[in-house]
GROMACS .gro file of C-alpha atoms in nm:
model
  257
    1MET     CA    1  -6.298  -3.594   0.260
    2THR     CA    2  -6.521  -3.330   0.107
    3THR     CA    3  -6.664  -3.415  -0.238
    4LEU     CA    4  -6.688  -3.178  -0.476
    5PRO     CA    5  -7.054  -3.141  -0.595
    6ARG     CA    6  -7.148  -3.260  -0.943
    7LEU     CA    7  -7.235  -2.949  -1.190
    8PRO     CA    8  -7.478  -3.007  -1.464
    9SER     CA    9  -7.270  -3.100  -1.792
   10ASN     CA   10  -7.422  -2.815  -1.998
   11HIS     CA   11  -7.250  -2.555  -1.785
   12LEU     CA   12  -6.896  -2.671  -1.820
   13HIS     CA   13  -6.679  -2.493  -2.094
   14PRO     CA   14  -6.408  -2.758  -2.249
   15GLU     CA   15  -6.060  -2.575  -2.253
   16PRO     CA   16  -5.782  -2.708  -2.491
   17VAL     CA   17  -5.536  -2.967  -2.364
   18GLY     CA   18  -5.255  -2.801  -2.156
   19THR     CA   19  -5.490  -2.457  -2.059
   20VAL     CA   20  -5.465  -2.368  -1.713
   21VAL     CA   21  -5.780  -2.215  -1.548
   22SER     CA   22  -5.772  -2.055  -1.212
   23ILE     CA   23  -6.030  -2.148  -0.934
   24ARG     CA   24  -6.179  -1.795  -0.965
   25GLU     CA   25  -6.241  -1.846  -1.328
   26TRP     CA   26  -6.370  -2.210  -1.303
   27PHE     CA   27  -6.618  -2.044  -1.059
   28ARG     CA   28  -6.720  -1.798  -1.287
   29ARG     CA   29  -6.757  -2.037  -1.561
   30ALA     CA   30  -6.925  -2.339  -1.375
   31ARG     CA   31  -7.174  -2.178  -1.175
   32PRO     CA   32  -7.509  -2.251  -1.303
   33VAL     CA   33  -7.676  -1.977  -1.476
   34SER     CA   34  -8.073  -2.101  -1.433
   35GLN     CA   35  -8.049  -2.276  -1.105
   36GLY     CA   36  -7.768  -2.069  -0.919
   37ARG     CA   37  -7.733  -2.364  -0.726
   38PHE     CA   38  -7.556  -2.727  -0.749
   39GLU     CA   39  -7.807  -3.024  -0.814
   40ASN     CA   40  -7.770  -3.074  -0.436
   41GLY     CA   41  -7.922  -2.754  -0.380
   42GLN     CA   42  -7.600  -2.613  -0.237
   43ASP     CA   43  -7.486  -2.265  -0.300
   44PRO     CA   44  -7.137  -2.271  -0.504
   45ALA     CA   45  -7.042  -1.973  -0.346
   46GLU     CA   46  -7.100  -2.142  -0.011
   47PHE     CA   47  -6.864  -2.422  -0.099
   48LEU     CA   48  -6.609  -2.220  -0.286
   49ALA     CA   49  -6.574  -1.909  -0.109
   50PRO     CA   50  -6.374  -2.028   0.191
   51ASN     CA   51  -6.140  -2.231  -0.031
   52ILE     CA   52  -6.081  -1.916  -0.245
   53GLU     CA   53  -6.026  -1.707   0.070
   54SER     CA   54  -5.793  -1.932   0.209
   55ASP     CA   55  -5.574  -1.941  -0.119
   56SER     CA   56  -5.570  -1.616  -0.128
   57GLN     CA   57  -5.415  -1.560   0.244
   58GLU     CA   58  -5.177  -1.827   0.144
   59GLU     CA   59  -5.055  -1.624  -0.165
   60HIS     CA   60  -5.044  -1.331   0.017
   61ALA     CA   61  -4.847  -1.444   0.321
   62LEU     CA   62  -4.594  -1.623   0.069
   63ALA     CA   63  -4.539  -1.280  -0.126
   64GLN     CA   64  -4.525  -1.107   0.205
   65ASP     CA   65  -4.242  -1.348   0.305
   66SER     CA   66  -4.080  -1.355  -0.038
   67TRP     CA   67  -3.752  -1.166  -0.141
   68LEU     CA   68  -3.608  -1.148  -0.512
   69ILE     CA   69  -3.259  -1.183  -0.520
   70VAL     CA   70  -3.091  -1.128  -0.869
   71GLY     CA   71  -2.747  -1.189  -0.969
   72LEU     CA   72  -2.646  -1.016  -1.276
   73GLY     CA   73  -2.408  -1.155  -1.539
   74ASN     CA   74  -2.418  -1.303  -1.911
   75PRO     CA   75  -2.548  -1.656  -1.987
   76GLY     CA   76  -2.316  -1.920  -2.130
   77ALA     CA   77  -1.995  -2.114  -2.039
   78LYS     CA   78  -1.807  -1.873  -2.208
   79TYR     CA   79  -1.879  -1.590  -1.936
   80GLU     CA   80  -1.940  -1.778  -1.606
   81ASP     CA   81  -1.586  -1.703  -1.448
   82THR     CA   82  -1.585  -1.361  -1.568
   83ARG     CA   83  -1.580  -1.032  -1.337
   84HIS     CA   84  -1.920  -0.936  -1.495
   85ASN     CA   85  -2.089  -1.254  -1.368
   86VAL     CA   86  -1.950  -1.212  -0.982
   87GLY     CA   87  -2.339  -1.141  -0.912
   88GLN     CA   88  -2.410  -1.485  -1.023
   89MET     CA   89  -2.123  -1.658  -0.844
   90VAL     CA   90  -2.261  -1.518  -0.524
   91LEU     CA   91  -2.609  -1.661  -0.624
   92ASP     CA   92  -2.456  -2.016  -0.656
   93GLU     CA   93  -2.315  -1.970  -0.298
   94LEU     CA   94  -2.651  -1.874  -0.207
   95ALA     CA   95  -2.825  -2.170  -0.362
   96SER     CA   96  -2.581  -2.386  -0.215
   97ARG     CA   97  -2.659  -2.266   0.142
   98ILE     CA   98  -3.050  -2.346   0.060
   99GLY     CA   99  -2.966  -2.657  -0.124
  100GLY     CA  100  -3.120  -2.624  -0.437
  101THR     CA  101  -3.091  -2.615  -0.814
  102PHE     CA  102  -3.152  -2.382  -1.057
  103LYS     CA  103  -3.432  -2.454  -1.290
  104ALA     CA  104  -3.552  -2.283  -1.600
  105HIS     CA  105  -3.837  -1.997  -1.567
  106GLN     CA  106  -4.090  -1.895  -1.758
  107ALA     CA  107  -3.959  -1.542  -1.705
  108ASN     CA  108  -3.622  -1.602  -1.897
  109ALA     CA  109  -3.443  -1.664  -1.607
  110ARG     CA  110  -3.306  -1.978  -1.382
  111VAL     CA  111  -3.448  -1.961  -1.062
  112VAL     CA  112  -3.429  -2.159  -0.742
  113GLU     CA  113  -3.635  -2.089  -0.400
  114GLY     CA  114  -3.604  -2.169  -0.074
  115ARG     CA  115  -3.472  -2.056   0.295
  116THR     CA  116  -3.112  -2.060   0.455
  117ALA     CA  117  -3.274  -2.165   0.757
  118PRO     CA  118  -3.625  -2.277   0.925
  119GLY     CA  119  -3.822  -1.974   0.972
  120ALA     CA  120  -3.570  -1.713   0.756
  121PRO     CA  121  -3.792  -1.521   0.465
  122LYS     CA  122  -3.823  -1.701   0.176
  123LEU     CA  123  -3.542  -1.648  -0.116
  124VAL     CA  124  -3.604  -1.646  -0.480
  125LEU     CA  125  -3.272  -1.649  -0.660
  126ALA     CA  126  -3.270  -1.550  -1.021
  127LYS     CA  127  -3.023  -1.536  -1.255
  128PRO     CA  128  -3.170  -1.375  -1.596
  129ASN     CA  129  -3.102  -1.553  -1.907
  130SER     CA  130  -3.043  -1.257  -2.111
  131TYR     CA  131  -2.737  -1.053  -2.168
  132MET     CA  132  -2.680  -0.813  -1.906
  133ASN     CA  133  -2.766  -0.484  -2.108
  134LEU     CA  134  -3.175  -0.665  -2.118
  135SER     CA  135  -3.168  -0.785  -1.770
  136GLY     CA  136  -3.489  -0.565  -1.704
  137GLY     CA  137  -3.741  -0.759  -1.863
  138PRO     CA  138  -3.663  -1.066  -1.699
  139VAL     CA  139  -3.655  -0.909  -1.364
  140ALA     CA  140  -3.983  -0.744  -1.379
  141ASN     CA  141  -4.141  -1.009  -1.502
  142LEU     CA  142  -4.006  -1.225  -1.184
  143ALA     CA  143  -4.122  -0.941  -0.977
  144GLN     CA  144  -4.470  -0.972  -1.126
  145TYR     CA  145  -4.474  -1.283  -1.130
  146TYR     CA  146  -4.402  -1.365  -0.736
  147GLY     CA  147  -4.566  -1.056  -0.641
  148VAL     CA  148  -4.254  -0.890  -0.476
  149PRO     CA  149  -4.248  -0.512  -0.466
  150VAL     CA  150  -3.944  -0.314  -0.519
  151GLU     CA  151  -3.849  -0.279  -0.149
  152ARG     CA  152  -3.803  -0.687  -0.148
  153LEU     CA  153  -3.585  -0.692  -0.470
  154VAL     CA  154  -3.179  -0.703  -0.401
  155VAL     CA  155  -2.954  -0.711  -0.705
  156VAL     CA  156  -2.630  -0.847  -0.660
  157HIS     CA  157  -2.336  -0.696  -0.936
  158ASP     CA  158  -2.011  -0.605  -1.029
  159GLU     CA  159  -1.885  -0.290  -0.921
  160LEU     CA  160  -1.564  -0.121  -1.094
  161ASP     CA  161  -1.583   0.172  -0.866
  162LEU     CA  162  -1.458  -0.035  -0.575
  163PRO     CA  163  -1.141  -0.205  -0.521
  164PHE     CA  164  -1.151  -0.585  -0.552
  165ASP     CA  165  -1.225  -0.766  -0.266
  166SER     CA  166  -1.457  -0.493  -0.103
  167LEU     CA  167  -1.849  -0.464  -0.049
  168LYS     CA  168  -2.081  -0.177  -0.035
  169LEU     CA  169  -2.450  -0.199  -0.013
  170LYS     CA  170  -2.707   0.096  -0.114
  171ILE     CA  171  -3.071   0.120  -0.221
  172GLY     CA  172  -3.139   0.342  -0.530
  173GLY     CA  173  -2.913   0.593  -0.707
  174GLY     CA  174  -2.791   0.587  -1.043
  175HIS     CA  175  -2.648   0.280  -1.260
  176GLY     CA  176  -2.274   0.454  -1.261
  177GLY     CA  177  -2.263   0.313  -1.631
  178HIS     CA  178  -2.369  -0.030  -1.547
  179ASN     CA  179  -2.592  -0.134  -1.815
  180GLY     CA  180  -2.737  -0.434  -1.603
  181LEU     CA  181  -2.856  -0.158  -1.351
  182ARG     CA  182  -2.974   0.078  -1.599
  183ASP     CA  183  -3.195  -0.158  -1.782
  184ILE     CA  184  -3.373  -0.286  -1.458
  185ALA     CA  185  -3.437   0.061  -1.340
  186LYS     CA  186  -3.564   0.121  -1.685
  187ALA     CA  187  -3.808  -0.194  -1.683
  188LEU     CA  188  -3.948  -0.117  -1.300
  189ASP     CA  189  -3.972   0.252  -1.362
  190THR     CA  190  -3.799   0.337  -1.063
  191PRO     CA  191  -3.392   0.269  -0.957
  192GLU     CA  192  -3.501   0.242  -0.562
  193PHE     CA  193  -3.381  -0.098  -0.522
  194VAL     CA  194  -3.109  -0.260  -0.285
  195ARG     CA  195  -2.796  -0.316  -0.457
  196VAL     CA  196  -2.498  -0.543  -0.329
  197ARG     CA  197  -2.215  -0.411  -0.490
  198VAL     CA  198  -1.930  -0.651  -0.531
  199GLY     CA  199  -1.551  -0.440  -0.603
  200ILE     CA  200  -1.394  -0.570  -0.898
  201GLY     CA  201  -1.169  -0.283  -0.900
  202ARG     CA  202  -1.073  -0.078  -1.223
  203PRO     CA  203  -0.851  -0.196  -1.512
  204PRO     CA  204  -0.496  -0.160  -1.499
  205GLY     CA  205  -0.357   0.092  -1.743
  206ARG     CA  206  -0.543   0.199  -2.025
  207GLN     CA  207  -0.726  -0.107  -2.084
  208ASP     CA  208  -1.071  -0.080  -2.191
  209PRO     CA  209  -1.315  -0.163  -1.876
  210ALA     CA  210  -1.571  -0.334  -2.105
  211ASP     CA  211  -1.317  -0.532  -2.224
  212PHE     CA  212  -1.185  -0.558  -1.854
  213VAL     CA  213  -1.525  -0.686  -1.694
  214LEU     CA  214  -1.562  -0.969  -1.954
  215LYS     CA  215  -1.209  -1.126  -1.829
  216PRO     CA  216  -1.147  -1.357  -1.581
  217PHE     CA  217  -1.019  -1.282  -1.241
  218ALA     CA  218  -0.616  -1.257  -1.234
  219SER     CA  219  -0.436  -1.556  -1.044
  220SER     CA  220  -0.355  -1.305  -0.782
  221GLU     CA  221  -0.726  -1.229  -0.701
  222ARG     CA  222  -0.853  -1.593  -0.711
  223ASP     CA  223  -0.736  -1.692  -0.330
  224ASN     CA  224  -0.945  -1.399  -0.202
  225LEU     CA  225  -1.238  -1.459  -0.436
  226PRO     CA  226  -1.410  -1.734  -0.240
  227ILE     CA  227  -1.414  -1.520   0.027
  228LEU     CA  228  -1.532  -1.197  -0.147
  229ILE     CA  229  -1.827  -1.423  -0.267
  230ALA     CA  230  -1.901  -1.561   0.076
  231ASP     CA  231  -1.901  -1.206   0.218
  232ALA     CA  232  -2.157  -1.090  -0.054
  233ALA     CA  233  -2.382  -1.401   0.036
  234ASP     CA  234  -2.372  -1.279   0.383
  235ALA     CA  235  -2.474  -0.954   0.302
  236VAL     CA  236  -2.766  -1.057   0.112
  237GLU     CA  237  -2.875  -1.281   0.413
  238GLY     CA  238  -2.784  -0.984   0.640
  239VAL     CA  239  -3.035  -0.751   0.421
  240VAL     CA  240  -3.332  -1.004   0.395
  241SER     CA  241  -3.327  -1.091   0.795
  242GLU     CA  242  -3.154  -0.759   0.996
  243GLY     CA  243  -3.242  -0.471   0.729
  244LEU     CA  244  -3.014  -0.279   0.528
  245LEU     CA  245  -2.874  -0.022   0.767
  246ALA     CA  246  -2.778  -0.291   1.014
  247THR     CA  247  -2.630  -0.494   0.719
  248GLN     CA  248  -2.456  -0.188   0.578
  249GLN     CA  249  -2.281  -0.112   0.931
  250ARG     CA  250  -2.139  -0.444   0.972
  251PHE     CA  251  -2.012  -0.466   0.626
  252HIS     CA  252  -1.892  -0.119   0.561
  253GLY     CA  253  -1.686  -0.132   0.869
  254LYS     CA  254  -1.496  -0.445   0.738
  255ALA     CA  255  -1.151  -0.434   0.650
  256GLY     CA  256  -1.092  -0.346   0.253
  257ALA     CA  257  -1.459  -0.261   0.234
   0.00000   0.00000   0.00000
């Protein structure tokens, strides 16, 4: 086991308890100014550079392999069974497939990370803790935290303009009046992310759509809801493993889609 060479104590800068200092910052602060070397004569760059390079390569590889999957909805038990939260229902299904549990994240979200199979891309499943119309901040923060570009962001959401029990996928486009999509596009300064649109249908009669989306699914819909959620989860897996076009061809041809 390699032992870290001892640095002269007068070159260390104490930090308040709880402060996290990166290895690069530690190297910058700890490097002896006068001698330019450790007490054993070794150049700090010779000791640390390979480790820094290795860490950087590992982080880069992780980012290249990761997809950020966001399920839109409103927080709290009051909303968890409503139509507007079907995106988060899909994430619950994906979390069960990877055997993970959602945990609080500093980006104002609940997150679980994992893979659906060995060798499969890494999924970062995220439910923003914000209300639907403020989803953009948590999504942008998560994308930055994990180093995931917009090309590997998938947003799962309810879609009024599709009949219940149907599913469509697309990249980019307008928000169609969906405030969650609107805020994400604004926060990212681009609408060019993949959307998995889970059909909930239009409200009957003259019911206000804003009220309709905040109601639970009807009893006549509940038998098919688990199938719809499973299909949407399959679609997410398809996008990250097969690509958008192949997944569109598979799901857009299904009956009811």
